[in-house]
XYZ file of C-alpha atoms in Angstrom:
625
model
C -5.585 19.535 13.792
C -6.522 20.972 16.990
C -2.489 21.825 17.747
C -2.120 23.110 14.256
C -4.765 25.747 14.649
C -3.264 26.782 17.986
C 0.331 26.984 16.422
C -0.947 29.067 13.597
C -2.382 31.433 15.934
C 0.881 32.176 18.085
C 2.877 35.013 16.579
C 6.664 35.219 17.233
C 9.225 37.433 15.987
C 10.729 34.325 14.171
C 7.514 33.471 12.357
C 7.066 37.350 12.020
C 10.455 37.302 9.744
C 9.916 34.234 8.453
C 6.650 35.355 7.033
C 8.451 38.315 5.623
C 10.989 36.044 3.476
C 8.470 33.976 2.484
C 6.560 36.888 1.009
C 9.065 38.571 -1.235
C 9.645 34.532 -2.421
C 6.270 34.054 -2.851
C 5.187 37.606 -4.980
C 8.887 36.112 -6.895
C 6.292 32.962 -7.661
C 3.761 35.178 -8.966
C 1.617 34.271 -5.644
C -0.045 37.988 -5.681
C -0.960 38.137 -9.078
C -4.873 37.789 -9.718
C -5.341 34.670 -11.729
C -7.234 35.292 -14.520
C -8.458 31.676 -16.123
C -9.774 30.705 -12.712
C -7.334 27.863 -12.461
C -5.587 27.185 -9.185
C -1.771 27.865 -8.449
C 1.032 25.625 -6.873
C 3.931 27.107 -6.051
C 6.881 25.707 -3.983
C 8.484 27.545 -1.657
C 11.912 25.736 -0.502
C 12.821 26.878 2.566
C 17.316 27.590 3.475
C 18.952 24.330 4.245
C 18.986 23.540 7.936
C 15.996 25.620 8.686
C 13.115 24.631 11.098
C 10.402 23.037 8.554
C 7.420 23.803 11.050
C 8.422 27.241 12.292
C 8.595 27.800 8.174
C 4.979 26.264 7.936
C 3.763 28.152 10.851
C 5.148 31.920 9.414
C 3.160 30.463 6.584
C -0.107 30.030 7.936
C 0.462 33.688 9.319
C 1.473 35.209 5.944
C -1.186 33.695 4.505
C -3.836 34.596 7.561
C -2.845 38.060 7.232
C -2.505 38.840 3.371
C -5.738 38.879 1.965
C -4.162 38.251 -1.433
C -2.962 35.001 -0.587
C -6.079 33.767 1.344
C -7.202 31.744 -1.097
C -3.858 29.569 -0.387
C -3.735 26.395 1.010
C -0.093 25.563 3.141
C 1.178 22.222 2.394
C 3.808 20.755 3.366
C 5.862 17.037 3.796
C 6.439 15.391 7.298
C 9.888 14.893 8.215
C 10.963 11.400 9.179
C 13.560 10.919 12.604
C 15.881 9.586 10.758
C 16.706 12.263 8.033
C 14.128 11.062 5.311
C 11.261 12.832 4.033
C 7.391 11.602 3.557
C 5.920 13.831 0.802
C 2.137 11.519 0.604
C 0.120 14.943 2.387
C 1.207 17.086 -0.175
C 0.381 14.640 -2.964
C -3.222 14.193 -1.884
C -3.271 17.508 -1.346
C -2.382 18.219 -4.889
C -5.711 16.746 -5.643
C -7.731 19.810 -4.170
C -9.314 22.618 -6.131
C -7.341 25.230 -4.045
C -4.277 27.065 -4.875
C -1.476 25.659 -2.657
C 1.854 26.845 -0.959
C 4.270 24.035 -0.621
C 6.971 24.520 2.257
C 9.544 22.391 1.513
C 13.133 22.043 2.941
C 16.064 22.697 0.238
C 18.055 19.826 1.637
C 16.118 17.338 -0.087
C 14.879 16.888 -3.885
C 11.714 17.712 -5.163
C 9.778 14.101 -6.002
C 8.521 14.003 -9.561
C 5.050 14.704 -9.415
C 5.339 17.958 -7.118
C 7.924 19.178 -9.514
C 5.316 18.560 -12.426
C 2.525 19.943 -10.526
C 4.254 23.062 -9.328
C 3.429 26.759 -11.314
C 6.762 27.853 -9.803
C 9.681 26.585 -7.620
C 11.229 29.582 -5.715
C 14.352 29.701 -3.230
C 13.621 31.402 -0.197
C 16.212 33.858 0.843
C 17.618 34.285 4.201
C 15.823 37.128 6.771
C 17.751 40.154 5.423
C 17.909 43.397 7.739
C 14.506 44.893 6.607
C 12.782 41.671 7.003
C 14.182 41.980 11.224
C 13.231 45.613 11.362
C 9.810 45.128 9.676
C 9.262 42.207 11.835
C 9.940 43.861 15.061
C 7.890 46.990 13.909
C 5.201 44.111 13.615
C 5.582 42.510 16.943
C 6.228 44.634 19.471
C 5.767 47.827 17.712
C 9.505 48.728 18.436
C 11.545 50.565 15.756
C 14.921 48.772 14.956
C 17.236 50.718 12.736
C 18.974 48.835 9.950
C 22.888 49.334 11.278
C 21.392 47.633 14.364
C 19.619 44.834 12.393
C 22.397 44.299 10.128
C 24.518 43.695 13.565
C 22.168 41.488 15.058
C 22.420 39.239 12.175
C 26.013 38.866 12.640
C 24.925 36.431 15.242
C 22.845 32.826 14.675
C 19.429 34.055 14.117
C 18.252 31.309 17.044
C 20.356 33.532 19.261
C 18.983 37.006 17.770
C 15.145 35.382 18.476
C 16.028 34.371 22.274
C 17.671 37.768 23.057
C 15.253 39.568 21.777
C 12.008 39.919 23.844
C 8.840 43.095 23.477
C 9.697 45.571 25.167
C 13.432 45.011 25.261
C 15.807 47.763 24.653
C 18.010 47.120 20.944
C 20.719 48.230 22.657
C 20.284 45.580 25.392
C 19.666 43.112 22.686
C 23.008 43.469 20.947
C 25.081 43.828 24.626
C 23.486 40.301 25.456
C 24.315 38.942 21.668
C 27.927 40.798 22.024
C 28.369 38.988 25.593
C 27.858 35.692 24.498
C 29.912 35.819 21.395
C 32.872 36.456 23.906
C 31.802 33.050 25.858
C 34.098 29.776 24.495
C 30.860 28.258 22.646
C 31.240 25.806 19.290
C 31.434 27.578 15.787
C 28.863 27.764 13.944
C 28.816 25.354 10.753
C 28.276 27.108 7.237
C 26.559 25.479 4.634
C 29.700 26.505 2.466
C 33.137 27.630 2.728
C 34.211 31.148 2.034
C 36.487 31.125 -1.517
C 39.491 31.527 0.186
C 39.183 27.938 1.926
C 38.592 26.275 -1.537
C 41.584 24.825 -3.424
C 41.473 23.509 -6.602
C 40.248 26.317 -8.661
C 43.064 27.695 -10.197
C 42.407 31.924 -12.211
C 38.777 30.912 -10.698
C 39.625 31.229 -7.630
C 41.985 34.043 -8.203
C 39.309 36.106 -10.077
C 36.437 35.400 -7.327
C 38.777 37.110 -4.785
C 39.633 40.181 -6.471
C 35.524 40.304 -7.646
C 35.210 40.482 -3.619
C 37.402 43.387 -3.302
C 35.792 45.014 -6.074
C 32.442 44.888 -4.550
C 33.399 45.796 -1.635
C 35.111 48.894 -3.305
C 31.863 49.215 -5.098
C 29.367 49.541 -1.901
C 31.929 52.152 -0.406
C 31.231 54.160 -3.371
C 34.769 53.890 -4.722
C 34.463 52.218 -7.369
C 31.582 52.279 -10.235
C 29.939 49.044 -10.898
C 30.471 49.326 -14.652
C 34.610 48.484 -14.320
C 33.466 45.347 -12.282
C 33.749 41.925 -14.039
C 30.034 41.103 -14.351
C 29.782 37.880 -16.192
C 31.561 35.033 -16.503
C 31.402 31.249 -17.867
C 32.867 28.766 -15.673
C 33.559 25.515 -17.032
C 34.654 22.006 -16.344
C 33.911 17.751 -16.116
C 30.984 17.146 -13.938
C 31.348 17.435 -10.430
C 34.330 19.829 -10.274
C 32.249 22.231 -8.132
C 31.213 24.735 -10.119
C 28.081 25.328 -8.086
C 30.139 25.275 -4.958
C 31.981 28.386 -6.646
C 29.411 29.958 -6.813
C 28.015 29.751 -3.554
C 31.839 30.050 -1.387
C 32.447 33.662 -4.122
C 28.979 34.734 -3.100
C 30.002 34.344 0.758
C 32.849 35.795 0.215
C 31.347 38.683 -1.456
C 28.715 39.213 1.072
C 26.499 38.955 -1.746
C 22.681 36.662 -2.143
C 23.159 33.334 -4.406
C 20.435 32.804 -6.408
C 20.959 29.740 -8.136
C 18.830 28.500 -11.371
C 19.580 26.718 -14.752
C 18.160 26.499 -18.215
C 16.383 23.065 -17.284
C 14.659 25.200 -14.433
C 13.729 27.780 -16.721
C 11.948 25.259 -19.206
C 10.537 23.378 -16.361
C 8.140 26.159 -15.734
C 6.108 25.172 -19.509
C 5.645 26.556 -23.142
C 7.670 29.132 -24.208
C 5.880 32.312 -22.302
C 6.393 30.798 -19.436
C 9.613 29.950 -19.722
C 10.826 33.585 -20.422
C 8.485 34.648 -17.306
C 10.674 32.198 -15.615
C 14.200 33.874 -16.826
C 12.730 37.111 -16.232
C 11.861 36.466 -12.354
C 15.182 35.112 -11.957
C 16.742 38.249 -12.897
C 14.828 39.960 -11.576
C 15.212 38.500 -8.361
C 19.059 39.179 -8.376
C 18.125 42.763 -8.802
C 15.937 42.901 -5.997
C 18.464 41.940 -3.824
C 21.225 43.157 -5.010
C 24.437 42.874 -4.728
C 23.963 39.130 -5.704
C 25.498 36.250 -8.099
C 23.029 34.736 -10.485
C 24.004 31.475 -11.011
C 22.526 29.600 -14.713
C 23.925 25.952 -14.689
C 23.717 23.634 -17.873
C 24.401 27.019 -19.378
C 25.048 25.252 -23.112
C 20.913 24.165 -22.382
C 20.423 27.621 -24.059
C 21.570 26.753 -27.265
C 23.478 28.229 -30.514
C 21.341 29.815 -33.267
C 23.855 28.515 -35.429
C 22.934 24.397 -34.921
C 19.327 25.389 -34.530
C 19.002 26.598 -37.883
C 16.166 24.475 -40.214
C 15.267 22.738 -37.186
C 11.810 22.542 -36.349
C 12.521 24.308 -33.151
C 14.635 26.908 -34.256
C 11.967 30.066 -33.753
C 11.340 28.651 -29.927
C 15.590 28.959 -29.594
C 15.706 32.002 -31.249
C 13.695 33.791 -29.351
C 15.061 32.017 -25.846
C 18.744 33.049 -26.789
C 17.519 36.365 -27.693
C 15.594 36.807 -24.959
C 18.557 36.196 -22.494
C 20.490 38.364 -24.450
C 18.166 41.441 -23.964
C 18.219 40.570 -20.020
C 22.296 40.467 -19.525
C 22.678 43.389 -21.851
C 20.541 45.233 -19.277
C 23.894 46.087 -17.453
C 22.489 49.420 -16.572
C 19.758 47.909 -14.649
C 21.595 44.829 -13.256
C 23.911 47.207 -11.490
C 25.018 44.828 -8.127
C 24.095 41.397 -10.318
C 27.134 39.644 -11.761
C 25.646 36.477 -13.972
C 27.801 33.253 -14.137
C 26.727 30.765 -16.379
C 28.094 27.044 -15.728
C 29.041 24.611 -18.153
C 30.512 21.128 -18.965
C 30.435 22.210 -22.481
C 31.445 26.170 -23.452
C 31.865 24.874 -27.034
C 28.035 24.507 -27.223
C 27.176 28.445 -26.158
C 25.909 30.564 -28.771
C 29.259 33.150 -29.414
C 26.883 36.019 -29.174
C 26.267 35.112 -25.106
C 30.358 35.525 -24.925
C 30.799 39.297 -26.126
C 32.381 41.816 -24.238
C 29.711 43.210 -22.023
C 28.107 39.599 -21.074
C 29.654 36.657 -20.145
C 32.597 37.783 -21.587
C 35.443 35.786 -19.445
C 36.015 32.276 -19.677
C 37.560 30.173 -17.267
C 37.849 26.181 -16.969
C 38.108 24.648 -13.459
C 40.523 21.634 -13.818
C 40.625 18.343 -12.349
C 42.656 18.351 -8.812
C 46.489 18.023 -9.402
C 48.059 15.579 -6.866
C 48.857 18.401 -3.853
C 45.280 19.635 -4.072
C 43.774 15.631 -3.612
C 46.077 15.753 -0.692
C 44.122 18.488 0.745
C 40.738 17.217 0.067
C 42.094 14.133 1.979
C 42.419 16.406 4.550
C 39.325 17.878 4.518
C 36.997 15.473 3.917
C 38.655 12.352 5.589
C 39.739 14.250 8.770
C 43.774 14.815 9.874
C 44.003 11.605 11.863
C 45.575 9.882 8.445
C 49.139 9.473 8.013
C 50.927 11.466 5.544
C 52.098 7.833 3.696
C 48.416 7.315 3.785
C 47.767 10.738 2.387
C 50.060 10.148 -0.489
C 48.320 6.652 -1.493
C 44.577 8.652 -1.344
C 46.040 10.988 -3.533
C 47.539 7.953 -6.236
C 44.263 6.409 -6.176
C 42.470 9.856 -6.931
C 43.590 10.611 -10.110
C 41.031 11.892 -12.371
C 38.406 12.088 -9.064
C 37.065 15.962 -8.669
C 35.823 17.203 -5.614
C 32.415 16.516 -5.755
C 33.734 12.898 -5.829
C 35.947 13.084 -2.207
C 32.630 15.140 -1.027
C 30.445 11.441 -1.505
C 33.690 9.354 -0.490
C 33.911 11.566 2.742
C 30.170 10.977 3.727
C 30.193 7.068 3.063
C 33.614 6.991 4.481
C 32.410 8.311 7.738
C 29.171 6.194 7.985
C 30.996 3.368 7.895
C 33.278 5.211 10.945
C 30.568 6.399 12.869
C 28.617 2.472 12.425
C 32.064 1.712 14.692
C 32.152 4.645 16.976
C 35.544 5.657 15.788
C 37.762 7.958 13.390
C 38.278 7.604 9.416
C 41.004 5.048 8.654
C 42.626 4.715 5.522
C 40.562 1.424 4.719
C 37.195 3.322 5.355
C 38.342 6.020 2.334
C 39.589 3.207 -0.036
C 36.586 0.660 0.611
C 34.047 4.102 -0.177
C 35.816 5.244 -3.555
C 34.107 4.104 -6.707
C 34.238 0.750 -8.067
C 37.393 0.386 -9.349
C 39.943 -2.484 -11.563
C 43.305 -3.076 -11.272
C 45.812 -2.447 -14.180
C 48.641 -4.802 -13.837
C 50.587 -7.160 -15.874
C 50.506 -6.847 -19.676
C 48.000 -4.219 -19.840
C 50.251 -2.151 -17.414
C 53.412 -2.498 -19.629
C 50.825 -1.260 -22.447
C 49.883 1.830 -21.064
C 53.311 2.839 -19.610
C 54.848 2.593 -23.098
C 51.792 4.615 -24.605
C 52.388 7.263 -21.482
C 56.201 7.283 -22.081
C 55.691 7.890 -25.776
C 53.510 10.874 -25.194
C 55.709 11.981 -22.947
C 59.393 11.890 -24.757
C 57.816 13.106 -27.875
C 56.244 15.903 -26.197
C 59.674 16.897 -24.211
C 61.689 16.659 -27.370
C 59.547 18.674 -29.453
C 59.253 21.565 -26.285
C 55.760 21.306 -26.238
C 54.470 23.080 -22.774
C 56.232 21.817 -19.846
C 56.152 17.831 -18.667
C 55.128 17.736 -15.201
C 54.181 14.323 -14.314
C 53.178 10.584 -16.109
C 51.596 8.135 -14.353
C 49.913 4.622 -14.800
C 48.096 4.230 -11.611
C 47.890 1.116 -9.745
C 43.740 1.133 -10.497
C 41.307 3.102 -11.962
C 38.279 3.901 -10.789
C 34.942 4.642 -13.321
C 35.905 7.317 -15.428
C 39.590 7.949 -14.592
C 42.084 7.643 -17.387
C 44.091 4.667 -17.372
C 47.357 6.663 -17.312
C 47.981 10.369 -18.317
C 50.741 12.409 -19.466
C 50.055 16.067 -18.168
C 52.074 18.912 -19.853
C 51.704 22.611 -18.840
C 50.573 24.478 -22.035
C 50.132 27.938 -22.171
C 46.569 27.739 -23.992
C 46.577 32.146 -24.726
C 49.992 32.431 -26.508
C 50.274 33.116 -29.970
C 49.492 30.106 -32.140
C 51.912 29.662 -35.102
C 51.703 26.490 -37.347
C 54.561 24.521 -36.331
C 53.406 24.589 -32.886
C 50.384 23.109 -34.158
C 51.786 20.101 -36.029
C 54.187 20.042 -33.023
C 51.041 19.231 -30.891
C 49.416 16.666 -33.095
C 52.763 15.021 -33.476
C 52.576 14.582 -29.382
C 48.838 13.916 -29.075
C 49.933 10.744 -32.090
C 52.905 9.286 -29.501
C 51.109 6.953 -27.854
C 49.939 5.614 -30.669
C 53.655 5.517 -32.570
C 55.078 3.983 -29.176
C 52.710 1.467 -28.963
C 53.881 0.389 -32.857
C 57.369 0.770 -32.794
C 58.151 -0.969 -29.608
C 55.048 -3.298 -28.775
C 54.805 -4.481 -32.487
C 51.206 -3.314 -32.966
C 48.474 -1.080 -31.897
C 45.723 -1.032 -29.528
C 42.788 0.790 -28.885
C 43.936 3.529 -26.410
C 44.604 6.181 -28.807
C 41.430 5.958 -30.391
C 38.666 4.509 -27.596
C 36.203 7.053 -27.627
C 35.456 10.833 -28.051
C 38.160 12.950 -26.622
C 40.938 10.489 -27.368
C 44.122 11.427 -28.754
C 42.713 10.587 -32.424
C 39.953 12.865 -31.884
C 41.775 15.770 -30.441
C 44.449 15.432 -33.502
C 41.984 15.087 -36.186
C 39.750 17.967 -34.438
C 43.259 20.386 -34.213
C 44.067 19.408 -38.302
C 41.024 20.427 -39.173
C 40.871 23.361 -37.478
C 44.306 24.067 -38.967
C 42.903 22.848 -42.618
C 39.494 24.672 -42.651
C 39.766 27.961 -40.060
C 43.021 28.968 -39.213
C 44.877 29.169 -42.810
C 47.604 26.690 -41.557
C 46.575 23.362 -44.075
C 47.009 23.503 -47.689
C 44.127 25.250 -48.349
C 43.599 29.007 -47.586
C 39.535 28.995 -47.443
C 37.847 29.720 -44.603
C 34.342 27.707 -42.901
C 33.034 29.082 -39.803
C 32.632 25.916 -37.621
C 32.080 26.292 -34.136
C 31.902 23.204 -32.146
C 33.649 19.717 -32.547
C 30.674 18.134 -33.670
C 30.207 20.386 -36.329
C 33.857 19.636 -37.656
C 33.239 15.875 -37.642
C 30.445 16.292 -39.640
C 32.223 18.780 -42.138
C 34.658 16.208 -42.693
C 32.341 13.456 -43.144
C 31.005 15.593 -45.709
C 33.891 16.879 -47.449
C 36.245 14.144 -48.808
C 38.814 16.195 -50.427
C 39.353 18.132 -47.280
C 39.553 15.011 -45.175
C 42.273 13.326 -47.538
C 44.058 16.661 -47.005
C 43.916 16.204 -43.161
C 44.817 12.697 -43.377
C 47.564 13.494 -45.221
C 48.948 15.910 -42.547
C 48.151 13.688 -39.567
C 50.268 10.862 -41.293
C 53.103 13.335 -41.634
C 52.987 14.009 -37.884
C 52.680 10.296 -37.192
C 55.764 9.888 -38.938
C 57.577 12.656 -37.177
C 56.564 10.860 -33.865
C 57.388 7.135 -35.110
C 60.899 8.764 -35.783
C 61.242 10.068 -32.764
C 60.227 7.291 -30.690
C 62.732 5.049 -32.668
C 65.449 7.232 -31.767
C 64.605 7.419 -28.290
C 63.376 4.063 -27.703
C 66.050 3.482 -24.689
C 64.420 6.403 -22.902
C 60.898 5.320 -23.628
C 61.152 1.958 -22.170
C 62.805 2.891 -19.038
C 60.316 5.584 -18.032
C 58.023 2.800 -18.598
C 59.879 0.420 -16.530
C 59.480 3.425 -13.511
C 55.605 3.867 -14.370
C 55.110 -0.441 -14.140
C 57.099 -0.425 -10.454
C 56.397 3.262 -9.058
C 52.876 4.369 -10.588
C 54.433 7.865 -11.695
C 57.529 9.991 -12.399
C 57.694 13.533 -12.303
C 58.884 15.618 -15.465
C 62.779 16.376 -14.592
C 63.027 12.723 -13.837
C 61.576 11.995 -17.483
C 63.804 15.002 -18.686
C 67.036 13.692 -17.271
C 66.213 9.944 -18.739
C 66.243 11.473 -21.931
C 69.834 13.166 -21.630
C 71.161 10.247 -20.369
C 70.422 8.182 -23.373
C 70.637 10.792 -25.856
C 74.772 10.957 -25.213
């Protein structure tokens, strides 16, 4: 105790600006406000990754020394273990107290249940900003640092900015010594994330995150007006395809502050009041320090009015949808915030969040494509593999995102670094996810189902066939083989394109019956199959687009919503019965006719694992003659 009290009482210029950083996070937590019922506050107050946890708890114990608003406080926070883990037991006793409390906790590692259920408020603490430097030195040595100078300081590792900069020392010797050693040969310093530019698999994301960087950097020279920026946008994809690491590599590269929430967050906080408060501050946040990117994952959390209707929580979503309406429609006040909301499921959003003016701009992040696993090889498994060894990574990826080579990376080099040498090949295949091989009859299955899809689709000229493959093994999740077509998804739609596409997405299915004799459970295993997608697009075609044999129209918004309508509605499902066996008849003809071509892709798929599209496309020609 006695060492505590004596680190609390020395005053740095690090603590100084900690202290600062932790102040504008902790009036975000509602900290200064006087509390009114008497009850005390908790409020956690997680710290950037890779900071110093006791120089964090020591700027605390001088914000709080100093601010006689937050005297009443109590600093908490968990002891660090040498070996990486974490020891939260002081804070939980501590949670026992009659005080209010300040919990410093690193961001590195997850908040344990009962802090998170004890805690008023959970606030990021941002990184010391210019003013927080100046204000700090003002503070410490009474010297007045101008905010071009701070701003250039900070160019530089703030460890280095603290040594070089001593009372009484000149700025202007303080950025000659920081400019010096920058010109020394001295390791690079490690970001928490790469800028966009590094990032591959992101497709128009990645492409539209770049020009959003020029544009606010147009926009703080005063060339361009913040209203013909992009300013929202809903990113979607499968779990684990990085859509939070977007959003922290576009806010790098935009020289702009993350700040990072979701809907869970937001309800976390309590009832209803205080989940709006909770929405509000994280706005509100993002306008303070502007420019920024306001990240809300598990965006379909929020709801649709729509589904909610006759529920018995419909006037709580009501108002929460509304609510978040009023705050992105604010565009005039959230002038330097663009807000990206994150999704694995865009068809859940309420259509009134996706209006010109708010998250108006849509864009899925896809699964990597073979050339982009090959450069997450590269990147996460190091450059000492072989390019043959490359290739087979790559084969056994299919279906993996890059969250996935992110884990594989870190167990594959634990096992490495347990042997005091590089990543092997054997390393990255022994840390993917449990997987099964697919051999033997099961193989021969899938390869005709694959092959199917895939002459049906080329002969009916829907998209562009790029590759099938069967691999060798799947791992938990991956598809057992995969036909992938390029479709352009924004063209017109006209209604034989439609049947066109249910006729392909029923191949498998026909292939399997016409050449195996029966039919198994591939095309219909579970949601998202190619039975699901067909009967989803005849519906869509029956009931909303005036392409089935009825004109009327019913205004249903998500899959689930047309499963249930034909559940409901027998007439209308015999009708799209009746057109799905039509296009399963187009396909069965099909596949007769081109049964030679079928079974020899197959026989490729059962030896090789794949074959790319102009080989499929020339197999076809051949036995067409």
């Amino acid at each position: 105790m006695e060492n505590f009290s004596k680190r609390r009482r020395t005053v740095t210029l690090e603590r100084m600006a900690y202290a600062l950083t932790l102040k504008s996070a902790a009036r975000l937590g509602g900290a200064f406000k006087t509390n009114e019922i008497g009850r005390h506050i908790v409020i956690v107050l997680r710290i950037p990754s890779g900071s110093v946890l006791d120089e964090y708890v020591a700027a605390a114990s001088l914000l709080t020394s100093t601010n006689e608003s937050l005297s009443s406080f109590e600093i908490s926070s968990p002891k660090l273990g040498t070996k990486g883990g974490i020891d939260g037991e002081l804070v939980s006793g501590q949670l026992k107290s009659r005080r209010s409390i300040l919990i410093i906790w690193p961001s590195e590692h997850g908040l344990p249940r009962e802090i998170d259920l004890a805690a008023d408020r959970v606030v990021d603490v941002g990184a010391v900003r210019p003013f927080h430097l100046a204000a700090a030195a003002k503070e410490f040595s009474g010297q007045n640092v101008d905010m071009a100078d701070a701003r250039k300081m900070l160019e530089h590792p703030l460890a280095e900015v603290f040594a070089a900069f001593r009372a009484g020392r000149p700025v202007s010797d303080v950025l000659a010594r920081l400019a010096a050693l920058k010109t020394d040969t001295q390791p690079p310093v490690v970001e928490t994330s790469p800028p966009l530019d590094h990032l591959v698999g992101y497709g128009d994301a990645k492409t539209w995150g770049l020009s959003l960087a020029r544009d606010i950097a147009a926009w703080r020279d005063g060339k361009l007006a913040w209203s013909d920026l992009d300013r929202g946008l809903l990113l979607s994809g499968a779990p684990g395809t990085g859509k939070t690491m977007f959003a922290s590599a576009l806010a790098r590269s935009c020289g702009a502050h993350l700040v990072a929430t979701s809907v869970a967050r937001w309800q976390a906080a309590g009832h209803l009041d205080d989940t709006l408060k909770a929405m509000r501050r994280s706005f509100d946040e993002a306008k303070a320090q502007k420019p920024s990117i306001l990240l809300v994952d598990e965006f379909d959390g929020i709801g649709d009015r729509d589904k909610v209707v006759g529920t018995e929580h419909e006037t709580y979503w009501r108002q929460v949808i509304n609510f978040l309406l009023e705050l992105i429609d604010g565009h005039d006040r959230l002038e330097g915030v663009v807000v990206i909301g994150a999704t694995n499921h865009p068809e859940a959003i309420d259509a009134a969040l996706l209006r010109p003016g708010r998250l108006d701009r849509h864009i899925r992040i896809p699964l990597p494509d073979a050339e982009e696993r090959k450069h997450l090889s590269r990147t996460y498994f190091g450059t000492q593999l072989s390019d043959r060894e490359v290739d087979a990574i790559a084969a056994a990826t299919v279906g993996l995102t890059g969250a996935h080579f992110q884990t594989v990376g870190r167990d594959a080099k634990r096992l490495a670094r347990a042997e005091g040498r590089a990543v092997s090949y054997a390393d990255v295949m022994s840390a993917l996810p449990p997987a099964r091989k697919i051999t033997g009859g099961e193989r021969r299955t899938i390869a005709i189902h694959e092959a199917g899809h895939a002459v049906v689709g080329v002969r009916l000229g829907v998209g562009l066939l790029d590759t099938v493959a069967v691999p060798w093994e799947a791992h938990a999740g991956q598809p057992l083989g995969f036909a992938h077509f390029e479709i352009e998804e924004d063209q017109l739609r006209e209604r034989q394109g439609c049947l066109d596409q249910i006729a392909l997405l029923l191949a498998g299915r026909a292939a399997e019956e016409v050449i195996l004799g029966t039919a198994f459970d591939g095309a219909g295993d579970a949601e998202g199959c190619d039975l699901h997608m067909a009967s989803d697009l005849a519906t869509r075609m029956e009931v909303q687009l005036g392409m089935g044999e009825g004109l009327g129209y019913f205004n249903l918004k998500s899959v689930e919503q047309r499963d249930r309508f034909r559940r409901n509605n027998p007439d209308v499902a015999a009708r799209i019965e009746r057109g799905l066996s039509r296009e399963m008849e187009r396909s069965r003809e099909i596949v007769t006719r081109f049964r030679d071509a079928i079974e020899r892709i197959a026989d490729v798929l059962v030896e090789k694992a794949i074959i790319e599209g102009d080989e499929v496309r020339a197999i076809i020609r051949e036995t067409s003659r």
